[in-house]
PDB file of C-alpha atoms in Angstrom:
ATOM      1  CA  UNK Q   1      35.391   9.101 -34.380  1.00 47.00           C
ATOM      2  CA  UNK Q   2      34.904  11.099 -37.615  1.00 52.00           C
ATOM      3  CA  UNK Q   3      31.922  13.378 -38.260  1.00 51.00           C
ATOM      4  CA  UNK Q   4      30.138  10.867 -40.496  1.00 53.00           C
ATOM      5  CA  UNK Q   5      30.377   8.180 -37.804  1.00 46.00           C
ATOM      6  CA  UNK Q   6      29.100  10.579 -35.122  1.00 43.00           C
ATOM      7  CA  UNK Q   7      26.152  11.544 -37.312  1.00 46.00           C
ATOM      8  CA  UNK Q   8      25.279   7.885 -37.866  1.00 45.00           C
ATOM      9  CA  UNK Q   9      25.339   7.174 -34.089  1.00 36.00           C
ATOM     10  CA  UNK Q  10      23.081  10.165 -33.416  1.00 37.00           C
ATOM     11  CA  UNK Q  11      20.602   9.016 -36.070  1.00 39.00           C
ATOM     12  CA  UNK Q  12      20.524   5.496 -34.605  1.00 39.00           C
ATOM     13  CA  UNK Q  13      19.950   6.826 -31.080  1.00 37.00           C
ATOM     14  CA  UNK Q  14      17.108   9.069 -32.252  1.00 41.00           C
ATOM     15  CA  UNK Q  15      15.540   6.152 -34.107  1.00 44.00           C
ATOM     16  CA  UNK Q  16      15.756   4.027 -30.934  1.00 44.00           C
ATOM     17  CA  UNK Q  17      14.051   6.708 -28.811  1.00 39.00           C
ATOM     18  CA  UNK Q  18      11.322   7.213 -31.417  1.00 43.00           C
ATOM     19  CA  UNK Q  19      10.683   3.450 -31.536  1.00 48.00           C
ATOM     20  CA  UNK Q  20      10.334   3.296 -27.737  1.00 47.00           C
ATOM     21  CA  UNK Q  21       7.929   6.267 -27.776  1.00 46.00           C
ATOM     22  CA  UNK Q  22       5.941   4.619 -30.567  1.00 47.00           C
ATOM     23  CA  UNK Q  23       5.652   1.380 -28.575  1.00 48.00           C
ATOM     24  CA  UNK Q  24       4.497   3.272 -25.468  1.00 48.00           C
ATOM     25  CA  UNK Q  25       1.956   5.230 -27.529  1.00 46.00           C
ATOM     26  CA  UNK Q  26       0.667   1.971 -29.023  1.00 52.00           C
ATOM     27  CA  UNK Q  27       0.196   0.531 -25.509  1.00 47.00           C
ATOM     28  CA  UNK Q  28      -1.644   3.673 -24.379  1.00 52.00           C
ATOM     29  CA  UNK Q  29      -3.923   3.671 -27.426  1.00 52.00           C
ATOM     30  CA  UNK Q  30      -4.699  -0.044 -27.107  1.00 56.00           C
ATOM     31  CA  UNK Q  31      -5.652   0.201 -23.443  1.00 55.00           C
ATOM     32  CA  UNK Q  32      -7.688   3.359 -23.995  1.00 52.00           C
ATOM     33  CA  UNK Q  33      -9.517   1.683 -26.908  1.00 56.00           C
ATOM     34  CA  UNK Q  34     -10.484  -1.286 -24.718  1.00 56.00           C
ATOM     35  CA  UNK Q  35     -11.734   0.949 -21.908  1.00 59.00           C
ATOM     36  CA  UNK Q  36     -13.583   3.358 -24.205  1.00 53.00           C
ATOM     37  CA  UNK Q  37     -15.289   0.453 -25.941  1.00 55.00           C
ATOM     38  CA  UNK Q  38     -16.464  -0.906 -22.600  1.00 50.00           C
ATOM     39  CA  UNK Q  39     -17.753   2.445 -21.392  1.00 48.00           C
ATOM     40  CA  UNK Q  40     -19.525   3.673 -24.504  1.00 47.00           C
ATOM     41  CA  UNK Q  41     -20.506   0.388 -26.134  1.00 46.00           C
ATOM     42  CA  UNK Q  42     -21.585  -1.921 -23.308  1.00 45.00           C
ATOM     43  CA  UNK Q  43     -23.686   0.130 -20.894  1.00 46.00           C
ATOM     44  CA  UNK Q  44     -26.267  -1.536 -18.708  1.00 46.00           C
ATOM     45  CA  UNK Q  45     -29.729  -0.683 -20.032  1.00 41.00           C
ATOM     46  CA  UNK Q  46     -30.981  -0.158 -16.478  1.00 41.00           C
ATOM     47  CA  UNK Q  47     -28.444   2.580 -15.733  1.00 48.00           C
ATOM     48  CA  UNK Q  48     -25.800   4.751 -17.348  1.00 50.00           C
ATOM     49  CA  UNK Q  49     -22.983   2.589 -15.944  1.00 53.00           C
ATOM     50  CA  UNK Q  50     -21.251  -0.098 -17.986  1.00 54.00           C
ATOM     51  CA  UNK Q  51     -22.463  -3.574 -17.079  1.00 82.00           C
ATOM     52  CA  UNK Q  52     -19.965  -5.804 -15.285  1.00 92.00           C
ATOM     53  CA  UNK Q  53     -18.697  -8.522 -17.626  1.00 93.00           C
ATOM     54  CA  UNK Q  54     -15.799 -10.902 -18.161  1.00 94.00           C
ATOM     55  CA  UNK Q  55     -13.049 -10.119 -20.640  1.00 90.00           C
ATOM     56  CA  UNK Q  56     -11.579 -12.601 -23.104  1.00 78.00           C
ATOM     57  CA  UNK Q  57      -8.590 -13.298 -20.817  1.00 72.00           C
ATOM     58  CA  UNK Q  58     -10.206 -16.318 -19.166  1.00 74.00           C
ATOM     59  CA  UNK Q  59      -9.354 -19.946 -18.427  1.00 74.00           C
ATOM     60  CA  UNK Q  60     -11.040 -22.714 -20.425  1.00 81.00           C
ATOM     61  CA  UNK Q  61     -14.278 -24.339 -19.245  1.00 86.00           C
ATOM     62  CA  UNK Q  62     -12.549 -27.719 -18.818  1.00 84.00           C
ATOM     63  CA  UNK Q  63      -8.918 -28.390 -17.940  1.00 87.00           C
ATOM     64  CA  UNK Q  64      -7.288 -31.820 -17.745  1.00 87.00           C
ATOM     65  CA  UNK Q  65      -3.866 -31.747 -16.087  1.00 88.00           C
ATOM     66  CA  UNK Q  66      -1.327 -34.259 -14.835  1.00 85.00           C
ATOM     67  CA  UNK Q  67      -0.366 -34.728 -11.198  1.00 85.00           C
ATOM     68  CA  UNK Q  68       2.619 -32.679 -10.054  1.00 83.00           C
ATOM     69  CA  UNK Q  69       2.124 -29.949 -12.650  1.00 86.00           C
ATOM     70  CA  UNK Q  70       1.760 -26.218 -12.011  1.00 89.00           C
ATOM     71  CA  UNK Q  71      -1.653 -24.916 -13.024  1.00 92.00           C
ATOM     72  CA  UNK Q  72      -2.606 -21.278 -13.540  1.00 93.00           C
ATOM     73  CA  UNK Q  73      -6.218 -20.114 -13.738  1.00 94.00           C
ATOM     74  CA  UNK Q  74      -6.856 -16.564 -14.969  1.00 94.00           C
ATOM     75  CA  UNK Q  75      -9.874 -14.296 -14.847  1.00 94.00           C
ATOM     76  CA  UNK Q  76     -10.598 -10.608 -15.430  1.00 94.00           C
ATOM     77  CA  UNK Q  77     -13.682  -8.412 -15.380  1.00 96.00           C
ATOM     78  CA  UNK Q  78     -14.482  -5.020 -16.832  1.00 95.00           C
ATOM     79  CA  UNK Q  79     -17.024  -2.531 -15.564  1.00 92.00           C
ATOM     80  CA  UNK Q  80     -17.717   0.227 -13.060  1.00 87.00           C
ATOM     81  CA  UNK Q  81     -18.241   0.456  -9.321  1.00 80.00           C
ATOM     82  CA  UNK Q  82     -14.783  -0.676  -8.149  1.00 85.00           C
ATOM     83  CA  UNK Q  83     -15.132  -4.396  -8.984  1.00 91.00           C
ATOM     84  CA  UNK Q  84     -13.120  -7.067  -7.238  1.00 91.00           C
ATOM     85  CA  UNK Q  85     -12.343 -10.634  -8.300  1.00 94.00           C
ATOM     86  CA  UNK Q  86     -11.966 -13.765  -6.171  1.00 94.00           C
ATOM     87  CA  UNK Q  87     -12.101 -17.563  -6.517  1.00 95.00           C
ATOM     88  CA  UNK Q  88     -14.274 -20.367  -5.175  1.00 96.00           C
ATOM     89  CA  UNK Q  89     -13.431 -24.083  -5.137  1.00 96.00           C
ATOM     90  CA  UNK Q  90     -16.590 -26.192  -5.049  1.00 96.00           C
ATOM     91  CA  UNK Q  91     -18.379 -23.170  -3.569  1.00 94.00           C
ATOM     92  CA  UNK Q  92     -15.823 -22.323  -0.842  1.00 94.00           C
ATOM     93  CA  UNK Q  93     -13.684 -19.168  -0.920  1.00 93.00           C
ATOM     94  CA  UNK Q  94     -10.051 -19.779  -1.913  1.00 92.00           C
ATOM     95  CA  UNK Q  95      -7.832 -17.459   0.148  1.00 86.00           C
ATOM     96  CA  UNK Q  96      -4.510 -16.861  -1.587  1.00 81.00           C
ATOM     97  CA  UNK Q  97      -3.094 -14.257   0.799  1.00 73.00           C
ATOM     98  CA  UNK Q  98      -3.975 -12.272   3.925  1.00 65.00           C
ATOM     99  CA  UNK Q  99      -4.059  -9.038   1.929  1.00 63.00           C
ATOM    100  CA  UNK Q 100      -6.844 -10.487  -0.200  1.00 60.00           C
ATOM    101  CA  UNK Q 101      -9.131 -10.360   2.842  1.00 54.00           C
ATOM    102  CA  UNK Q 102      -8.349  -6.735   3.671  1.00 53.00           C
ATOM    103  CA  UNK Q 103     -10.795  -4.004   2.769  1.00 48.00           C
ATOM    104  CA  UNK Q 104      -9.470  -2.099  -0.227  1.00 47.00           C
ATOM    105  CA  UNK Q 105     -10.528   1.291   1.088  1.00 46.00           C
ATOM    106  CA  UNK Q 106      -9.658   0.644   4.737  1.00 45.00           C
ATOM    107  CA  UNK Q 107      -7.325   3.644   5.013  1.00 54.00           C
ATOM    108  CA  UNK Q 108      -9.140   6.089   2.765  1.00 57.00           C
ATOM    109  CA  UNK Q 109     -12.743   7.038   2.159  1.00 57.00           C
ATOM    110  CA  UNK Q 110     -12.792   6.621  -1.626  1.00 59.00           C
ATOM    111  CA  UNK Q 111     -16.129   6.175  -3.328  1.00 56.00           C
ATOM    112  CA  UNK Q 112     -16.220   4.594  -6.780  1.00 52.00           C
ATOM    113  CA  UNK Q 113     -16.767   7.566  -9.103  1.00 50.00           C
ATOM    114  CA  UNK Q 114     -19.605   7.689 -11.592  1.00 53.00           C
ATOM    115  CA  UNK Q 115     -17.275   8.196 -14.547  1.00 71.00           C
ATOM    116  CA  UNK Q 116     -15.030   5.142 -14.268  1.00 82.00           C
ATOM    117  CA  UNK Q 117     -14.315   2.062 -16.344  1.00 92.00           C
ATOM    118  CA  UNK Q 118     -11.820  -0.444 -14.988  1.00 94.00           C
ATOM    119  CA  UNK Q 119     -10.433  -3.889 -15.738  1.00 96.00           C
ATOM    120  CA  UNK Q 120      -9.559  -5.960 -12.650  1.00 96.00           C
ATOM    121  CA  UNK Q 121      -7.758  -9.289 -13.023  1.00 96.00           C
ATOM    122  CA  UNK Q 122      -6.828 -12.260 -10.872  1.00 95.00           C
ATOM    123  CA  UNK Q 123      -4.876 -15.484 -11.205  1.00 95.00           C
ATOM    124  CA  UNK Q 124      -4.908 -18.620  -9.096  1.00 95.00           C
ATOM    125  CA  UNK Q 125      -1.812 -20.821  -9.220  1.00 94.00           C
ATOM    126  CA  UNK Q 126      -1.818 -24.448  -8.049  1.00 92.00           C
ATOM    127  CA  UNK Q 127       1.641 -25.888  -7.379  1.00 89.00           C
ATOM    128  CA  UNK Q 128       2.342 -29.640  -7.335  1.00 87.00           C
ATOM    129  CA  UNK Q 129      -1.202 -30.446  -8.415  1.00 88.00           C
ATOM    130  CA  UNK Q 130      -2.757 -33.540  -6.848  1.00 86.00           C
ATOM    131  CA  UNK Q 131      -6.174 -35.266  -7.135  1.00 86.00           C
ATOM    132  CA  UNK Q 132      -7.250 -33.262  -4.067  1.00 88.00           C
ATOM    133  CA  UNK Q 133      -7.072 -30.101  -6.177  1.00 91.00           C
ATOM    134  CA  UNK Q 134      -9.621 -31.224  -8.744  1.00 92.00           C
ATOM    135  CA  UNK Q 135     -13.068 -29.693  -8.715  1.00 95.00           C
ATOM    136  CA  UNK Q 136     -15.051 -26.706  -9.940  1.00 96.00           C
ATOM    137  CA  UNK Q 137     -13.125 -23.426  -9.743  1.00 96.00           C
ATOM    138  CA  UNK Q 138     -15.394 -20.404 -10.001  1.00 96.00           C
ATOM    139  CA  UNK Q 139     -14.214 -16.893 -10.729  1.00 95.00           C
ATOM    140  CA  UNK Q 140     -16.439 -14.279  -9.082  1.00 96.00           C
ATOM    141  CA  UNK Q 141     -16.552 -10.680 -10.267  1.00 95.00           C
ATOM    142  CA  UNK Q 142     -18.377  -8.455  -7.830  1.00 93.00           C
ATOM    143  CA  UNK Q 143     -19.412  -4.877  -7.085  1.00 90.00           C
ATOM    144  CA  UNK Q 144     -21.908  -3.511  -4.566  1.00 88.00           C
ATOM    145  CA  UNK Q 145     -24.564  -3.717  -7.277  1.00 88.00           C
ATOM    146  CA  UNK Q 146     -23.722  -6.802  -9.304  1.00 92.00           C
ATOM    147  CA  UNK Q 147     -22.176 -10.280  -9.128  1.00 95.00           C
ATOM    148  CA  UNK Q 148     -21.113 -12.457 -12.074  1.00 95.00           C
ATOM    149  CA  UNK Q 149     -19.508 -15.914 -12.129  1.00 95.00           C
ATOM    150  CA  UNK Q 150     -17.699 -18.182 -14.537  1.00 94.00           C
ATOM    151  CA  UNK Q 151     -16.514 -21.712 -13.739  1.00 94.00           C
ATOM    152  CA  UNK Q 152     -13.727 -24.012 -14.862  1.00 93.00           C
ATOM    153  CA  UNK Q 153     -13.812 -27.752 -14.186  1.00 94.00           C
ATOM    154  CA  UNK Q 154     -10.344 -29.041 -13.313  1.00 94.00           C
ATOM    155  CA  UNK Q 155      -9.609 -32.747 -13.600  1.00 92.00           C
ATOM    156  CA  UNK Q 156      -6.326 -34.240 -12.362  1.00 88.00           C
ATOM    157  CA  UNK Q 157      -5.254 -37.880 -12.754  1.00 76.00           C
ATOM    158  CA  UNK Q 158      -5.226 -40.111  -9.690  1.00 68.00           C
ATOM    159  CA  UNK Q 159      -3.081 -43.163 -10.508  1.00 58.00           C
ATOM    160  CA  UNK Q 160      -0.883 -44.445  -7.653  1.00 54.00           C
ATOM    161  CA  UNK Q 161       2.332 -43.457  -9.435  1.00 55.00           C
ATOM    162  CA  UNK Q 162       0.998 -39.966 -10.129  1.00 59.00           C
ATOM    163  CA  UNK Q 163       0.001 -39.486  -6.491  1.00 60.00           C
ATOM    164  CA  UNK Q 164       3.536 -40.432  -5.416  1.00 66.00           C
ATOM    165  CA  UNK Q 165       4.927 -37.845  -7.850  1.00 66.00           C
ATOM    166  CA  UNK Q 166       2.668 -35.156  -6.385  1.00 67.00           C
ATOM    167  CA  UNK Q 167       3.738 -35.973  -2.830  1.00 71.00           C
ATOM    168  CA  UNK Q 168       7.393 -35.910  -3.831  1.00 73.00           C
ATOM    169  CA  UNK Q 169       6.875 -32.544  -5.526  1.00 76.00           C
ATOM    170  CA  UNK Q 170       5.341 -31.047  -2.369  1.00 74.00           C
ATOM    171  CA  UNK Q 171       8.079 -32.474  -0.122  1.00 72.00           C
ATOM    172  CA  UNK Q 172      10.786 -30.963  -2.317  1.00 72.00           C
ATOM    173  CA  UNK Q 173       9.133 -27.548  -2.377  1.00 74.00           C
ATOM    174  CA  UNK Q 174      10.978 -25.057  -0.148  1.00 81.00           C
ATOM    175  CA  UNK Q 175       8.390 -22.308  -0.486  1.00 87.00           C
ATOM    176  CA  UNK Q 176       6.197 -20.508  -2.990  1.00 90.00           C
ATOM    177  CA  UNK Q 177       7.488 -17.971  -5.546  1.00 94.00           C
ATOM    178  CA  UNK Q 178       6.203 -14.403  -5.253  1.00 95.00           C
ATOM    179  CA  UNK Q 179       3.043 -13.954  -7.320  1.00 96.00           C
ATOM    180  CA  UNK Q 180       0.558 -11.163  -7.880  1.00 97.00           C
ATOM    181  CA  UNK Q 181      -2.905 -12.638  -7.372  1.00 96.00           C
ATOM    182  CA  UNK Q 182      -5.180  -9.605  -7.831  1.00 96.00           C
ATOM    183  CA  UNK Q 183      -4.534  -6.375  -9.688  1.00 96.00           C
ATOM    184  CA  UNK Q 184      -6.056  -3.467 -11.562  1.00 96.00           C
ATOM    185  CA  UNK Q 185      -5.258  -3.978 -15.249  1.00 94.00           C
ATOM    186  CA  UNK Q 186      -6.404  -0.771 -16.973  1.00 95.00           C
ATOM    187  CA  UNK Q 187      -8.544   2.093 -15.702  1.00 96.00           C
ATOM    188  CA  UNK Q 188     -10.201   5.162 -17.151  1.00 95.00           C
ATOM    189  CA  UNK Q 189     -11.463   7.502 -14.444  1.00 94.00           C
ATOM    190  CA  UNK Q 190     -12.670  11.070 -14.074  1.00 93.00           C
ATOM    191  CA  UNK Q 191     -10.165  13.802 -13.201  1.00 94.00           C
ATOM    192  CA  UNK Q 192     -10.379  15.317  -9.720  1.00 93.00           C
ATOM    193  CA  UNK Q 193     -11.284  11.993  -8.075  1.00 93.00           C
ATOM    194  CA  UNK Q 194      -9.125   9.670  -5.968  1.00 95.00           C
ATOM    195  CA  UNK Q 195      -8.047   6.406  -7.579  1.00 95.00           C
ATOM    196  CA  UNK Q 196      -6.937   3.154  -5.921  1.00 95.00           C
ATOM    197  CA  UNK Q 197      -4.912   0.690  -8.013  1.00 97.00           C
ATOM    198  CA  UNK Q 198      -5.099  -2.866  -6.671  1.00 96.00           C
ATOM    199  CA  UNK Q 199      -2.041  -5.077  -6.305  1.00 96.00           C
ATOM    200  CA  UNK Q 200      -2.204  -8.088  -3.956  1.00 95.00           C
ATOM    201  CA  UNK Q 201       0.536 -10.681  -3.702  1.00 95.00           C
ATOM    202  CA  UNK Q 202       1.215 -14.114  -2.203  1.00 94.00           C
ATOM    203  CA  UNK Q 203       4.339 -16.193  -1.644  1.00 94.00           C
ATOM    204  CA  UNK Q 204       6.514 -17.985   0.920  1.00 92.00           C
ATOM    205  CA  UNK Q 205       8.575 -16.275   2.186  1.00 94.00           C
ATOM    206  CA  UNK Q 206       6.335 -13.202   2.105  1.00 93.00           C
ATOM    207  CA  UNK Q 207       7.202 -11.136  -0.968  1.00 95.00           C
ATOM    208  CA  UNK Q 208       8.455  -7.558  -0.947  1.00 96.00           C
ATOM    209  CA  UNK Q 209       6.508  -5.115  -3.110  1.00 97.00           C
ATOM    210  CA  UNK Q 210       7.579  -2.043  -5.059  1.00 97.00           C
ATOM    211  CA  UNK Q 211       5.540   0.416  -7.112  1.00 98.00           C
ATOM    212  CA  UNK Q 212       6.949   2.446 -10.014  1.00 97.00           C
ATOM    213  CA  UNK Q 213       5.403   5.641 -11.399  1.00 95.00           C
ATOM    214  CA  UNK Q 214       4.961   6.623 -15.048  1.00 95.00           C
ATOM    215  CA  UNK Q 215       8.602   7.731 -15.171  1.00 94.00           C
ATOM    216  CA  UNK Q 216       9.709   4.292 -13.853  1.00 95.00           C
ATOM    217  CA  UNK Q 217      10.818   5.833 -10.533  1.00 94.00           C
ATOM    218  CA  UNK Q 218      10.213   3.899  -7.301  1.00 95.00           C
ATOM    219  CA  UNK Q 219       7.322   5.275  -5.258  1.00 95.00           C
ATOM    220  CA  UNK Q 220       8.514   5.672  -1.665  1.00 89.00           C
ATOM    221  CA  UNK Q 221       7.020   7.263   1.432  1.00 82.00           C
ATOM    222  CA  UNK Q 222       7.043  11.017   0.836  1.00 79.00           C
ATOM    223  CA  UNK Q 223       8.422  10.801  -2.706  1.00 81.00           C
ATOM    224  CA  UNK Q 224       5.120  11.943  -4.270  1.00 87.00           C
ATOM    225  CA  UNK Q 225       2.783  14.457  -2.643  1.00 87.00           C
ATOM    226  CA  UNK Q 226      -0.325  12.927  -4.247  1.00 94.00           C
ATOM    227  CA  UNK Q 227       0.615   9.224  -4.559  1.00 96.00           C
ATOM    228  CA  UNK Q 228       1.191   6.714  -1.754  1.00 95.00           C
ATOM    229  CA  UNK Q 229       1.205   2.966  -1.126  1.00 94.00           C
ATOM    230  CA  UNK Q 230      -1.462   1.668   1.272  1.00 94.00           C
ATOM    231  CA  UNK Q 231      -0.854  -0.963   3.934  1.00 90.00           C
ATOM    232  CA  UNK Q 232      -2.554  -3.683   1.879  1.00 91.00           C
ATOM    233  CA  UNK Q 233      -0.232  -3.015  -1.074  1.00 93.00           C
ATOM    234  CA  UNK Q 234      -2.636  -0.967  -3.191  1.00 96.00           C
ATOM    235  CA  UNK Q 235      -1.620   2.407  -4.643  1.00 96.00           C
ATOM    236  CA  UNK Q 236      -3.614   5.574  -3.933  1.00 96.00           C
ATOM    237  CA  UNK Q 237      -3.531   8.445  -6.433  1.00 96.00           C
ATOM    238  CA  UNK Q 238      -5.218  11.564  -5.065  1.00 95.00           C
ATOM    239  CA  UNK Q 239      -6.918  14.281  -7.126  1.00 94.00           C
ATOM    240  CA  UNK Q 240      -6.411  12.479 -10.425  1.00 95.00           C
ATOM    241  CA  UNK Q 241      -4.974  14.711 -13.154  1.00 95.00           C
ATOM    242  CA  UNK Q 242      -4.359  13.924 -16.822  1.00 95.00           C
ATOM    243  CA  UNK Q 243      -1.004  15.678 -17.111  1.00 95.00           C
ATOM    244  CA  UNK Q 244       0.415  14.419 -13.797  1.00 95.00           C
ATOM    245  CA  UNK Q 245      -0.951  10.901 -13.673  1.00 96.00           C
ATOM    246  CA  UNK Q 246      -1.680   9.522 -17.165  1.00 97.00           C
ATOM    247  CA  UNK Q 247       0.515   6.580 -18.084  1.00 97.00           C
ATOM    248  CA  UNK Q 248       1.705   3.152 -16.974  1.00 98.00           C
ATOM    249  CA  UNK Q 249       2.281   2.241 -13.312  1.00 98.00           C
ATOM    250  CA  UNK Q 250       4.135  -0.956 -12.409  1.00 98.00           C
ATOM    251  CA  UNK Q 251       3.628  -3.176  -9.366  1.00 98.00           C
ATOM    252  CA  UNK Q 252       6.527  -5.572  -8.756  1.00 98.00           C
ATOM    253  CA  UNK Q 253       6.840  -8.298  -6.101  1.00 97.00           C
ATOM    254  CA  UNK Q 254       9.795 -10.503  -5.252  1.00 97.00           C
ATOM    255  CA  UNK Q 255      10.994 -13.140  -2.803  1.00 96.00           C
ATOM    256  CA  UNK Q 256      13.914 -15.577  -2.737  1.00 95.00           C
ATOM    257  CA  UNK Q 257      12.111 -17.973  -5.101  1.00 94.00           C
ATOM    258  CA  UNK Q 258      10.858 -15.675  -7.819  1.00 95.00           C
ATOM    259  CA  UNK Q 259       9.342 -12.385  -8.924  1.00 97.00           C
ATOM    260  CA  UNK Q 260       6.246 -11.120 -10.672  1.00 97.00           C
ATOM    261  CA  UNK Q 261       5.011  -7.788 -12.004  1.00 97.00           C
ATOM    262  CA  UNK Q 262       2.022  -6.147 -13.662  1.00 97.00           C
ATOM    263  CA  UNK Q 263       1.686  -2.935 -15.649  1.00 97.00           C
ATOM    264  CA  UNK Q 264      -1.410  -0.795 -15.118  1.00 97.00           C
ATOM    265  CA  UNK Q 265      -2.508   1.847 -17.603  1.00 97.00           C
ATOM    266  CA  UNK Q 266      -4.241   4.888 -16.062  1.00 97.00           C
ATOM    267  CA  UNK Q 267      -6.176   7.306 -18.269  1.00 97.00           C
ATOM    268  CA  UNK Q 268      -7.795  10.289 -16.480  1.00 96.00           C
ATOM    269  CA  UNK Q 269     -10.830  11.641 -18.325  1.00 92.00           C
ATOM    270  CA  UNK Q 270     -12.085  15.233 -18.453  1.00 86.00           C
ATOM    271  CA  UNK Q 271     -14.743  16.414 -16.024  1.00 74.00           C
ATOM    272  CA  UNK Q 272     -18.199  15.925 -17.504  1.00 63.00           C
TER     273      UNK Q 272
END
């Protein structure tokens, strides 16, 4: 390879790296902008904390679907106080996985810090939809201090042929693909505090979970002195630090039928 060709290759490689860095920086800035807007622009008048509210990533108020289809309902909330998200069907709790029932802080005594703004998201997937699945699906966002709800009415056809198709779909199903049902989306939290990133999954057979750090390295037992995976699948980051912990963490789940992953942007803020 002559010198001119080598120079051209080097220039192309540098351009590729710069493009990747630019894309990552754009992701960081976008997430930080969303979180900063929530914290500084939407505070509850009764306190200095941001009020809990729904984001724009929500399902429609009315959905009409055919029998046998796969339906995905999505919901996310933004606020303070370590919010969680869950679903109700006609007023009854929809349990998607055993880990959903576990207490997030069961292994660690982590109190939601005063300086924190977080987006928590959830999705509910209905496979082989049948008339039995129709009803009012309510997304609940909740903290110790506040509870908000938003409902979606789901209507599914009930003709005899459609019912047969739904039954055939369920009989042919050999399991459920791995899916993440609850996760922390983005979070901005004060340095020096402990942070728990949510990631709960469902699937048959039970999915395997892996976490990746900001350098895209797998987080294993003992691999990080200040980061570890909890029994319920969540990730604990201790003594949050801007230089060590700022960036994107990835939660990935997989079973024999499929995989799913989410990326979580963490932005530690300076001590006030």
